[in-house]
Amino acid sequence: MKPIHKKYLNLFVTAVFSLVPFYQQAHAEEIDYAADGQRRAQSAGEFLVGKPAPDMKITTIDGSTIDLSEMYGKKPVYIKFWATWCIPCREQMPGFEAIYKQYHDQIEVISVNTGINDNLQSVKPFLKKMGLTMPTVIDDGTLARAFQLRVTPQHVLIDKQGQFSYFGHVDDENFHNQLERIIHQSTVHQSTVDKVSIAHSPAPDAHTYQVGDTLKNLAFTTINDNSIELKFGEDNSAKVGLVFFGPWCEWYLEETAPESSKACTQVRELLEEKSKSNNMKWVSISTNVWSSVAELHEYKKSYGTSLTIVFDGDGKLFEVFGVNQIPTIILMDKSGRIESKVSVQDSEFENVLTSL
């Protein structure tokens, strides 16, 4: 073997050590994701801790019903939100199953798939692969709004009195201490608890728009604090397209959910082209899961896009339009009538993109 020339050896050493900061940065970012997720989860729930949790009936994928109101006063509740495409969710699943096996007689453990880019066909094989045996629900967005979902995974602990006790993201010592605490706390009479009742049907001011419904107008505030008011049925009215998305969809789902990642890229590129036309107004609406105004600005910068973006911080826009999939496209004609609504999970999604 020929000896390495000193000049090339020095270049090699320099190159190797030049990579150290990049490795450290990547490693630090990985650690920060866990810390950031914990911060987001706790921030979302900080005003709810100590307050009554909602009375809700939850239907599992096997058709069983869990009535939370019947749990309160008898045993605490542990609700865990997750997704099949979520890497830390996968990592936490063995521990999640271990908790269920150890404590299921003492605490009601409920597994909640977010339903975001998931369905029964993706969830069932995942449960089998991970060996999960606790009751599992696929959410349509209702539970996410009731329990302030902001990250995946997200832990929600409700104590024996039916009050919110803890919100978190990481599976660490503090989480297990909180779990042990609510399991072994003293029982308080149910009569001392004032609970919040959540109607199963939307309130009049929270109507969910369906295909065929007609809107009179729409008003938004963009991430640049610009106001947008769209009025329908007037001479100068235009067709409107709403695109519901997440700024992480393209890069995060590239390996774990490639079809969804590809769809998000296709929609962004399509909108970039179509938004230059004056015959239709497009508005992109971002989820509040793993998202913020700052991250949406970074999204625009990273992809070099000029799209009009609205941050749905409280989830109300996703709620009123009945959206839980990313991406979802809703098209309205000049009169404000909703002509179509299609998500990445619908068979006609590709056809709609082609027609646009």
mmCIF file of N, CA and C in Angstrom, residues 153-232:
data_model
loop_
_atom_site.group_PDB
_atom_site.id
_atom_site.type_symbol
_atom_site.label_atom_id
_atom_site.label_comp_id
_atom_site.label_asym_id
_atom_site.label_seq_id
_atom_site.Cartn_x
_atom_site.Cartn_y
_atom_site.Cartn_z
ATOM 1 N N PRO A 153 -45.571 12.713 18.826
ATOM 2 C CA PRO A 153 -46.711 12.322 19.656
ATOM 3 C C PRO A 153 -47.040 13.404 20.676
ATOM 4 N N GLN A 154 -48.242 13.319 21.234
ATOM 5 C CA GLN A 154 -48.637 14.224 22.315
ATOM 6 C C GLN A 154 -49.366 13.441 23.386
ATOM 7 N N HIS A 155 -48.868 13.578 24.630
ATOM 8 C CA HIS A 155 -49.496 12.931 25.783
ATOM 9 C C HIS A 155 -50.473 13.896 26.433
ATOM 10 N N VAL A 156 -51.640 13.392 26.808
ATOM 11 C CA VAL A 156 -52.596 14.158 27.606
ATOM 12 C C VAL A 156 -53.015 13.285 28.782
ATOM 13 N N LEU A 157 -52.742 13.764 29.996
ATOM 14 C CA LEU A 157 -53.135 13.042 31.200
ATOM 15 C C LEU A 157 -54.276 13.779 31.883
ATOM 16 N N ILE A 158 -55.321 13.030 32.226
ATOM 17 C CA ILE A 158 -56.486 13.566 32.927
ATOM 18 C C ILE A 158 -56.594 12.819 34.249
ATOM 19 N N ASP A 159 -56.669 13.538 35.365
ATOM 20 C CA ASP A 159 -56.654 12.877 36.669
ATOM 21 C C ASP A 159 -58.003 12.247 37.002
ATOM 22 N N LYS A 160 -58.084 11.614 38.160
ATOM 23 C CA LYS A 160 -59.292 10.888 38.566
ATOM 24 C C LYS A 160 -60.495 11.809 38.714
ATOM 25 N N GLN A 161 -60.229 13.082 38.963
ATOM 26 C CA GLN A 161 -61.328 14.038 39.115
ATOM 27 C C GLN A 161 -61.825 14.584 37.776
ATOM 28 N N GLY A 162 -61.215 14.122 36.684
ATOM 29 C CA GLY A 162 -61.651 14.584 35.368
ATOM 30 C C GLY A 162 -61.064 15.917 34.988
ATOM 31 N N GLN A 163 -59.921 16.266 35.578
ATOM 32 C CA GLN A 163 -59.275 17.529 35.264
ATOM 33 C C GLN A 163 -57.968 17.288 34.501
ATOM 34 N N PHE A 164 -57.683 18.179 33.554
ATOM 35 C CA PHE A 164 -56.420 18.091 32.839
ATOM 36 C C PHE A 164 -55.265 18.178 33.826
ATOM 37 N N SER A 165 -54.310 17.270 33.669
ATOM 38 C CA SER A 165 -53.195 17.219 34.605
ATOM 39 C C SER A 165 -51.840 17.434 33.951
ATOM 40 N N TYR A 166 -51.686 17.003 32.696
ATOM 41 C CA TYR A 166 -50.356 17.087 32.072
ATOM 42 C C TYR A 166 -50.467 17.012 30.553
ATOM 43 N N PHE A 167 -49.640 17.824 29.885
ATOM 44 C CA PHE A 167 -49.485 17.767 28.435
ATOM 45 C C PHE A 167 -47.994 17.618 28.143
ATOM 46 N N GLY A 168 -47.647 16.699 27.242
ATOM 47 C CA GLY A 168 -46.241 16.506 26.946
ATOM 48 C C GLY A 168 -46.013 15.844 25.606
ATOM 49 N N HIS A 169 -44.741 15.717 25.260
ATOM 50 C CA HIS A 169 -44.340 15.152 23.975
ATOM 51 C C HIS A 169 -43.338 14.008 24.138
ATOM 52 N N VAL A 170 -42.409 14.168 25.067
ATOM 53 C CA VAL A 170 -41.347 13.178 25.225
ATOM 54 C C VAL A 170 -41.729 12.104 26.240
ATOM 55 N N ASP A 171 -41.129 10.941 26.068
ATOM 56 C CA ASP A 171 -41.337 9.821 26.996
ATOM 57 C C ASP A 171 -40.140 9.809 27.950
ATOM 58 N N ASP A 172 -40.180 10.675 28.953
ATOM 59 C CA ASP A 172 -39.040 10.819 29.850
ATOM 60 C C ASP A 172 -39.450 10.551 31.302
ATOM 61 N N GLU A 173 -38.511 10.778 32.213
ATOM 62 C CA GLU A 173 -38.760 10.497 33.624
ATOM 63 C C GLU A 173 -39.887 11.355 34.170
ATOM 64 N N ASN A 174 -39.938 12.616 33.752
ATOM 65 C CA ASN A 174 -40.983 13.509 34.235
ATOM 66 C C ASN A 174 -42.369 13.011 33.832
ATOM 67 N N PHE A 175 -42.492 12.555 32.573
ATOM 68 C CA PHE A 175 -43.777 12.023 32.126
ATOM 69 C C PHE A 175 -44.199 10.826 32.979
ATOM 70 N N HIS A 176 -43.283 9.907 33.241
ATOM 71 C CA HIS A 176 -43.612 8.719 34.038
ATOM 72 C C HIS A 176 -43.932 9.092 35.488
ATOM 73 N N ASN A 177 -43.286 10.127 36.002
ATOM 74 C CA ASN A 177 -43.622 10.605 37.347
ATOM 75 C C ASN A 177 -45.032 11.170 37.386
ATOM 76 N N GLN A 178 -45.394 11.920 36.331
ATOM 77 C CA GLN A 178 -46.743 12.476 36.245
ATOM 78 C C GLN A 178 -47.778 11.360 36.109
ATOM 79 N N LEU A 179 -47.438 10.336 35.348
ATOM 80 C CA LEU A 179 -48.334 9.193 35.172
ATOM 81 C C LEU A 179 -48.559 8.482 36.499
ATOM 82 N N GLU A 180 -47.486 8.229 37.228
ATOM 83 C CA GLU A 180 -47.580 7.566 38.536
ATOM 84 C C GLU A 180 -48.388 8.422 39.509
ATOM 85 N N ARG A 181 -48.199 9.724 39.426
ATOM 86 C CA ARG A 181 -48.879 10.629 40.354
ATOM 87 C C ARG A 181 -50.391 10.555 40.198
ATOM 88 N N ILE A 182 -50.877 10.628 38.946
ATOM 89 C CA ILE A 182 -52.334 10.642 38.788
ATOM 90 C C ILE A 182 -52.943 9.258 39.037
ATOM 91 N N ILE A 183 -52.133 8.207 38.879
ATOM 92 C CA ILE A 183 -52.639 6.860 39.151
ATOM 93 C C ILE A 183 -52.842 6.652 40.649
ATOM 94 N N HIS A 184 -51.936 7.184 41.441
ATOM 95 C CA HIS A 184 -51.954 6.917 42.879
ATOM 96 C C HIS A 184 -52.514 8.059 43.720
ATOM 97 N N GLN A 185 -53.011 9.116 43.089
ATOM 98 C CA GLN A 185 -53.550 10.223 43.865
ATOM 99 C C GLN A 185 -54.833 9.808 44.578
ATOM 100 N N SER A 186 -55.176 10.546 45.602
ATOM 101 C CA SER A 186 -56.383 10.238 46.383
ATOM 102 C C SER A 186 -57.626 10.531 45.562
ATOM 103 N N THR A 187 -58.664 9.729 45.747
ATOM 104 C CA THR A 187 -59.923 9.906 45.038
ATOM 105 C C THR A 187 -60.706 11.067 45.637
ATOM 106 N N VAL A 188 -61.222 11.920 44.762
ATOM 107 C CA VAL A 188 -62.056 13.036 45.173
ATOM 108 C C VAL A 188 -63.466 12.778 44.658
ATOM 109 N N HIS A 189 -64.471 13.111 45.460
ATOM 110 C CA HIS A 189 -65.857 12.853 45.043
ATOM 111 C C HIS A 189 -66.176 13.553 43.729
ATOM 112 N N GLN A 190 -66.853 12.836 42.873
ATOM 113 C CA GLN A 190 -67.211 13.362 41.557
ATOM 114 C C GLN A 190 -68.033 14.632 41.665
ATOM 115 N N SER A 191 -68.806 14.791 42.743
ATOM 116 C CA SER A 191 -69.683 15.950 42.888
ATOM 117 C C SER A 191 -68.906 17.244 43.026
ATOM 118 N N THR A 192 -67.596 17.160 43.321
ATOM 119 C CA THR A 192 -66.805 18.362 43.474
ATOM 120 C C THR A 192 -66.265 18.867 42.156
ATOM 121 N N VAL A 193 -66.530 18.122 41.086
ATOM 122 C CA VAL A 193 -65.963 18.476 39.794
ATOM 123 C C VAL A 193 -67.022 19.076 38.879
ATOM 124 N N ASP A 194 -66.739 20.266 38.364
ATOM 125 C CA ASP A 194 -67.595 20.872 37.354
ATOM 126 C C ASP A 194 -66.999 20.549 36.002
ATOM 127 N N LYS A 195 -67.727 19.800 35.195
ATOM 128 C CA LYS A 195 -67.199 19.352 33.916
ATOM 129 C C LYS A 195 -67.740 20.185 32.764
ATOM 130 N N VAL A 196 -66.986 20.207 31.689
ATOM 131 C CA VAL A 196 -67.395 20.909 30.482
ATOM 132 C C VAL A 196 -68.072 19.919 29.553
ATOM 133 N N SER A 197 -69.225 20.270 29.043
ATOM 134 C CA SER A 197 -69.928 19.386 28.121
ATOM 135 C C SER A 197 -69.709 19.877 26.695
ATOM 136 N N ILE A 198 -69.267 18.964 25.822
ATOM 137 C CA ILE A 198 -69.039 19.313 24.424
ATOM 138 C C ILE A 198 -70.120 18.670 23.566
ATOM 139 N N ALA A 199 -70.843 19.484 22.811
ATOM 140 C CA ALA A 199 -71.902 18.950 21.967
ATOM 141 C C ALA A 199 -71.300 18.112 20.845
ATOM 142 N N HIS A 200 -71.980 17.021 20.523
ATOM 143 C CA HIS A 200 -71.473 16.166 19.463
ATOM 144 C C HIS A 200 -71.744 16.757 18.084
ATOM 145 N N SER A 201 -72.789 17.576 17.982
ATOM 146 C CA SER A 201 -73.064 18.240 16.706
ATOM 147 C C SER A 201 -72.523 19.665 16.781
ATOM 148 N N PRO A 202 -72.035 20.224 15.642
ATOM 149 C CA PRO A 202 -71.450 21.560 15.663
ATOM 150 C C PRO A 202 -72.462 22.607 16.098
ATOM 151 N N ALA A 203 -71.987 23.603 16.833
ATOM 152 C CA ALA A 203 -72.833 24.730 17.215
ATOM 153 C C ALA A 203 -73.129 25.554 15.972
ATOM 154 N N PRO A 204 -74.187 26.378 15.987
ATOM 155 C CA PRO A 204 -74.543 27.162 14.799
ATOM 156 C C PRO A 204 -73.402 27.987 14.238
ATOM 157 N N ASP A 205 -72.537 28.530 15.129
ATOM 158 C CA ASP A 205 -71.445 29.369 14.649
ATOM 159 C C ASP A 205 -70.211 28.549 14.293
ATOM 160 N N ALA A 206 -70.322 27.223 14.379
ATOM 161 C CA ALA A 206 -69.205 26.346 14.014
ATOM 162 C C ALA A 206 -69.668 25.360 12.955
ATOM 163 N N HIS A 207 -70.506 25.842 12.044
ATOM 164 C CA HIS A 207 -71.045 24.999 10.975
ATOM 165 C C HIS A 207 -69.920 24.475 10.093
ATOM 166 N N THR A 208 -70.017 23.215 9.750
ATOM 167 C CA THR A 208 -69.030 22.610 8.859
ATOM 168 C C THR A 208 -69.562 22.673 7.435
ATOM 169 N N TYR A 209 -68.863 23.385 6.575
ATOM 170 C CA TYR A 209 -69.301 23.543 5.196
ATOM 171 C C TYR A 209 -69.056 22.268 4.394
ATOM 172 N N GLN A 210 -70.049 21.924 3.571
ATOM 173 C CA GLN A 210 -69.983 20.734 2.736
ATOM 174 C C GLN A 210 -70.031 21.140 1.267
ATOM 175 N N VAL A 211 -69.673 20.212 0.398
ATOM 176 C CA VAL A 211 -69.794 20.461 -1.040
ATOM 177 C C VAL A 211 -71.257 20.773 -1.362
ATOM 178 N N GLY A 212 -71.492 21.849 -2.082
ATOM 179 C CA GLY A 212 -72.851 22.285 -2.401
ATOM 180 C C GLY A 212 -73.287 23.476 -1.577
ATOM 181 N N ASP A 213 -72.658 23.702 -0.415
ATOM 182 C CA ASP A 213 -72.970 24.880 0.398
ATOM 183 C C ASP A 213 -72.459 26.141 -0.284
ATOM 184 N N THR A 214 -73.116 27.270 0.003
ATOM 185 C CA THR A 214 -72.730 28.548 -0.586
ATOM 186 C C THR A 214 -72.327 29.536 0.503
ATOM 187 N N LEU A 215 -71.174 30.148 0.325
ATOM 188 C CA LEU A 215 -70.678 31.150 1.268
ATOM 189 C C LEU A 215 -70.897 32.547 0.695
ATOM 190 N N LYS A 216 -71.171 33.499 1.564
ATOM 191 C CA LYS A 216 -71.355 34.871 1.107
ATOM 192 C C LYS A 216 -70.019 35.584 0.967
ATOM 193 N N ASN A 217 -69.105 35.323 1.898
ATOM 194 C CA ASN A 217 -67.790 35.949 1.836
ATOM 195 C C ASN A 217 -66.802 35.167 2.680
ATOM 196 N N LEU A 218 -65.558 35.481 2.499
ATOM 197 C CA LEU A 218 -64.479 34.883 3.288
ATOM 198 C C LEU A 218 -63.501 35.985 3.649
ATOM 199 N N ALA A 219 -62.991 35.935 4.883
ATOM 200 C CA ALA A 219 -62.002 36.927 5.320
ATOM 201 C C ALA A 219 -60.852 36.212 6.005
ATOM 202 N N PHE A 220 -59.633 36.590 5.650
ATOM 203 C CA PHE A 220 -58.444 35.981 6.224
ATOM 204 C C PHE A 220 -57.436 37.062 6.599
ATOM 205 N N THR A 221 -56.512 36.679 7.484
ATOM 206 C CA THR A 221 -55.330 37.497 7.765
ATOM 207 C C THR A 221 -54.112 36.643 7.480
ATOM 208 N N THR A 222 -53.253 37.101 6.595
ATOM 209 C CA THR A 222 -52.101 36.309 6.183
ATOM 210 C C THR A 222 -50.990 36.380 7.223
ATOM 211 N N ILE A 223 -49.957 35.573 7.024
ATOM 212 C CA ILE A 223 -48.830 35.575 7.960
ATOM 213 C C ILE A 223 -48.041 36.880 7.878
ATOM 214 N N ASN A 224 -48.321 37.677 6.851
ATOM 215 C CA ASN A 224 -47.701 39.003 6.736
ATOM 216 C C ASN A 224 -48.611 40.098 7.281
ATOM 217 N N ASP A 225 -49.679 39.663 7.984
ATOM 218 C CA ASP A 225 -50.654 40.590 8.583
ATOM 219 C C ASP A 225 -51.439 41.384 7.543
ATOM 220 N N ASN A 226 -51.559 40.835 6.371
ATOM 221 C CA ASN A 226 -52.403 41.455 5.347
ATOM 222 C C ASN A 226 -53.809 40.879 5.424
ATOM 223 N N SER A 227 -54.803 41.719 5.257
ATOM 224 C CA SER A 227 -56.195 41.273 5.302
ATOM 225 C C SER A 227 -56.674 40.921 3.898
ATOM 226 N N ILE A 228 -57.384 39.807 3.805
ATOM 227 C CA ILE A 228 -57.972 39.381 2.532
ATOM 228 C C ILE A 228 -59.464 39.211 2.734
ATOM 229 N N GLU A 229 -60.258 39.904 1.931
ATOM 230 C CA GLU A 229 -61.711 39.750 1.998
ATOM 231 C C GLU A 229 -62.208 39.356 0.616
ATOM 232 N N LEU A 230 -62.849 38.201 0.543
ATOM 233 C CA LEU A 230 -63.371 37.686 -0.708
ATOM 234 C C LEU A 230 -64.893 37.713 -0.655
ATOM 235 N N LYS A 231 -65.513 38.454 -1.565
ATOM 236 C CA LYS A 231 -66.960 38.542 -1.633
ATOM 237 C C LYS A 231 -67.449 37.806 -2.872
ATOM 238 N N PHE A 232 -68.487 37.032 -2.680
ATOM 239 C CA PHE A 232 -69.012 36.209 -3.775
ATOM 240 C C PHE A 232 -70.316 36.800 -4.309
#
